[in-house]
């Protein structure tokens, strides 16, 4: 059986370098600045939605996964590129996660917040909590932020304490705010 050929020319180190430069320029000249300019809420968090026509919805809920991805992205960009504006964005996301998404009473994080950052959907989705761990751990890696590491460890223990299925050696995905089984599995 013959293999398909996807490239008609050899990939040279020069071509890889051009691609690296092009992608870096897109990241630092377009993608990261877009989030910094368009999605930052003056209340020290983020807006939850913007349309494809750039219509901002200031009343939209704010998602935990989106916020955790912003944290990871900007912490990683800061670690690699050293731009202090990226650190500011990562710290903004960290603050939102710790001060509003984190459930101090029951552990874990909420799925979403209202636009005023009060809890909206308080279910515990392991997927969202895992993204918060990734983001907080990356911020610790980038800066040595001990608080970020502490919360990442707390969230890890929340997953292990409440989600681990001893019978099947796996994990359950979704719970109520108080870690009871939920139909949204």
Protein backbone atom coordinates (compact mmCIF):
# COMPACT_ATOMS: atom_id res chain seq x y z
CA UNK A 1 0.00 0.00 0.00
CA UNK A 2 1.35 3.39 -0.99
CA UNK A 3 1.56 6.25 1.51
CA UNK A 4 -0.05 9.55 0.69
CA UNK A 5 2.32 12.46 0.19
CA UNK A 6 1.07 15.69 1.71
CA UNK A 7 4.05 17.89 0.96
CA UNK A 8 5.54 18.24 -2.45
CA UNK A 9 8.76 19.74 -1.15
CA UNK A 10 11.05 19.07 1.75
CA UNK A 11 10.42 21.05 4.90
CA UNK A 12 13.57 23.03 5.45
CA UNK A 13 14.75 24.68 8.67
CA UNK A 14 14.23 28.02 6.93
CA UNK A 15 10.58 27.17 6.21
CA UNK A 16 10.06 26.17 9.84
CA UNK A 17 11.61 29.45 10.98
CA UNK A 18 9.34 31.43 8.63
CA UNK A 19 6.31 29.59 10.01
CA UNK A 20 7.47 30.21 13.59
CA UNK A 21 7.87 33.93 12.90
CA UNK A 22 4.50 34.15 11.13
CA UNK A 23 2.68 32.38 13.96
CA UNK A 24 4.48 34.47 16.59
CA UNK A 25 3.52 37.66 14.80
CA UNK A 26 -0.14 36.55 14.62
CA UNK A 27 -0.14 35.64 18.31
CA UNK A 28 1.50 38.82 19.59
CA UNK A 29 0.12 41.21 16.98
CA UNK A 30 -3.46 39.99 16.75
CA UNK A 31 -4.73 37.19 19.00
CA UNK A 32 -3.43 38.23 22.43
CA UNK A 33 -4.05 41.98 21.88
CA UNK A 34 -7.61 41.22 20.77
CA UNK A 35 -8.41 39.58 24.12
CA UNK A 36 -6.66 42.35 26.04
CA UNK A 37 -8.50 45.15 24.22
CA UNK A 38 -11.92 43.64 23.57
CA UNK A 39 -12.72 41.20 26.38
CA UNK A 40 -11.54 42.92 29.58
CA UNK A 41 -14.37 44.09 31.78
CA UNK A 42 -13.51 47.27 33.73
CA UNK A 43 -14.67 45.39 36.86
CA UNK A 44 -11.39 43.41 36.74
CA UNK A 45 -12.73 40.38 34.96
CA UNK A 46 -13.86 39.49 31.47
CA UNK A 47 -16.92 39.81 29.33
CA UNK A 48 -18.60 36.51 28.58
CA UNK A 49 -19.48 37.01 24.92
CA UNK A 50 -18.70 39.01 21.81
CA UNK A 51 -20.39 38.32 18.48
CA UNK A 52 -18.69 37.69 15.16
CA UNK A 53 -19.66 41.27 14.29
CA UNK A 54 -17.81 42.52 17.41
CA UNK A 55 -20.97 43.32 19.36
CA UNK A 56 -20.06 42.97 23.02
CA UNK A 57 -22.70 41.46 25.29
CA UNK A 58 -21.94 42.96 28.72
CA UNK A 59 -24.76 40.94 30.32
CA UNK A 60 -23.58 37.54 29.11
CA UNK A 61 -22.55 34.91 31.65
CA UNK A 62 -18.83 34.33 32.15
CA UNK A 63 -17.66 30.75 31.73
CA UNK A 64 -15.16 28.95 33.92
CA UNK A 65 -13.48 27.22 31.00
CA UNK A 66 -13.03 30.48 29.10
CA UNK A 67 -11.53 32.16 32.16
CA UNK A 68 -9.19 29.24 32.87
CA UNK A 69 -8.06 29.17 29.23
CA UNK A 70 -7.32 32.89 29.38
CA UNK A 71 -5.27 32.25 32.53
CA UNK A 72 -3.28 29.44 30.94
CA UNK A 73 -2.76 31.27 27.64
CA UNK A 74 -1.52 34.52 29.14
CA UNK A 75 0.56 32.84 31.86
CA UNK A 76 2.24 30.73 29.21
CA UNK A 77 2.72 33.72 26.90
CA UNK A 78 4.27 35.63 29.79
CA UNK A 79 6.58 32.73 30.64
CA UNK A 80 7.79 32.40 27.05
CA UNK A 81 7.74 36.04 25.88
CA UNK A 82 8.12 38.05 29.11
CA UNK A 83 5.60 40.76 28.24
CA UNK A 84 4.29 42.22 31.54
CA UNK A 85 0.90 42.94 29.93
CA UNK A 86 0.45 39.18 29.54
CA UNK A 87 1.14 38.73 33.24
CA UNK A 88 -1.50 41.38 34.03
CA UNK A 89 -4.05 39.39 32.03
CA UNK A 90 -3.08 36.14 33.73
CA UNK A 91 -3.39 37.76 37.16
CA UNK A 92 -6.80 39.17 36.21
CA UNK A 93 -7.97 35.67 35.30
CA UNK A 94 -6.44 34.17 38.44
CA UNK A 95 -8.26 36.72 40.58
CA UNK A 96 -11.58 35.94 38.89
CA UNK A 97 -11.09 32.21 39.41
CA UNK A 98 -10.03 32.46 43.06
CA UNK A 99 -12.40 35.22 44.14
CA UNK A 100 -15.52 34.25 42.17
CA UNK A 101 -15.36 30.83 40.50
CA UNK A 102 -13.81 29.00 43.44
CA UNK A 103 -16.41 27.58 45.83
CA UNK A 104 -14.86 28.31 49.24
CA UNK A 105 -17.60 26.39 51.04
CA UNK A 106 -17.57 23.14 49.03
CA UNK A 107 -14.39 23.19 46.97
CA UNK A 108 -14.16 23.04 43.21
CA UNK A 109 -15.24 25.76 40.82
CA UNK A 110 -18.59 26.85 39.45
CA UNK A 111 -19.44 26.27 35.81
CA UNK A 112 -20.42 29.89 35.16
CA UNK A 113 -20.99 33.31 36.69
CA UNK A 114 -23.46 36.07 35.99
CA UNK A 115 -22.05 39.21 34.40
CA UNK A 116 -21.70 40.71 37.90
CA UNK A 117 -19.57 37.65 38.88
CA UNK A 118 -22.13 36.15 41.23
CA UNK A 119 -22.54 32.36 40.81
CA UNK A 120 -24.90 31.40 37.99
CA UNK A 121 -24.52 27.68 37.32
CA UNK A 122 -22.97 26.19 40.44
CA UNK A 123 -22.60 22.61 39.18
CA UNK A 124 -19.15 21.09 39.39
CA UNK A 125 -17.85 19.95 36.00
CA UNK A 126 -14.51 18.17 36.30
CA UNK A 127 -13.61 19.41 32.81
CA UNK A 128 -13.81 23.03 33.96
CA UNK A 129 -11.99 22.35 37.23
CA UNK A 130 -9.19 20.64 35.29
CA UNK A 131 -8.76 23.73 33.10
CA UNK A 132 -8.51 25.88 36.23
CA UNK A 133 -5.77 23.56 37.51
CA UNK A 134 -3.88 23.87 34.21
CA UNK A 135 -4.07 27.66 34.29
CA UNK A 136 -3.11 28.04 37.94
CA UNK A 137 -0.23 25.57 37.57
CA UNK A 138 1.06 27.43 34.51
CA UNK A 139 0.95 30.73 36.39
CA UNK A 140 2.97 29.14 39.17
CA UNK A 141 5.43 27.79 36.59
CA UNK A 142 5.75 31.21 34.97
CA UNK A 143 6.07 33.29 38.13
CA UNK A 144 6.42 31.09 41.20
CA UNK A 145 3.00 32.35 42.40
CA UNK A 146 2.48 30.26 45.56
CA UNK A 147 -1.21 31.16 45.85
CA UNK A 148 -1.86 29.87 42.34
CA UNK A 149 -0.15 26.59 43.20
CA UNK A 150 -2.10 26.32 46.46
CA UNK A 151 -5.42 26.68 44.63
CA UNK A 152 -4.35 24.25 41.90
CA UNK A 153 -3.61 21.68 44.61
CA UNK A 154 -6.92 22.38 46.36
CA UNK A 155 -8.77 21.81 43.09
CA UNK A 156 -6.83 18.62 42.45
CA UNK A 157 -7.87 17.31 45.87
CA UNK A 158 -11.49 18.28 45.17
CA UNK A 159 -11.42 16.09 42.08
CA UNK A 160 -9.73 13.21 43.86
CA UNK A 161 -11.98 13.42 46.93
CA UNK A 162 -15.29 13.71 45.10
CA UNK A 163 -14.94 12.48 41.54
CA UNK A 164 -12.81 9.34 41.69
CA UNK A 165 -14.79 6.16 41.03
CA UNK A 166 -13.12 3.39 43.06
CA UNK A 167 -15.28 0.68 41.50
CA UNK A 168 -14.35 1.40 37.90
CA UNK A 169 -11.02 3.17 38.51
CA UNK A 170 -12.13 6.30 36.65
CA UNK A 171 -13.78 9.64 37.32
CA UNK A 172 -17.31 10.97 37.31
CA UNK A 173 -17.73 14.17 35.31
CA UNK A 174 -20.48 16.28 36.86
CA UNK A 175 -21.91 17.05 40.29
CA UNK A 176 -24.14 19.48 42.10
CA UNK A 177 -22.59 22.33 44.05
CA UNK A 178 -22.32 20.03 47.09
CA UNK A 179 -20.81 17.13 45.10
CA UNK A 180 -23.97 15.05 44.79
CA UNK A 181 -24.58 13.05 41.61
CA UNK A 182 -26.21 15.05 38.83
CA UNK A 183 -28.08 13.99 35.71
CA UNK A 184 -25.72 16.02 33.49
CA UNK A 185 -23.16 13.24 33.37
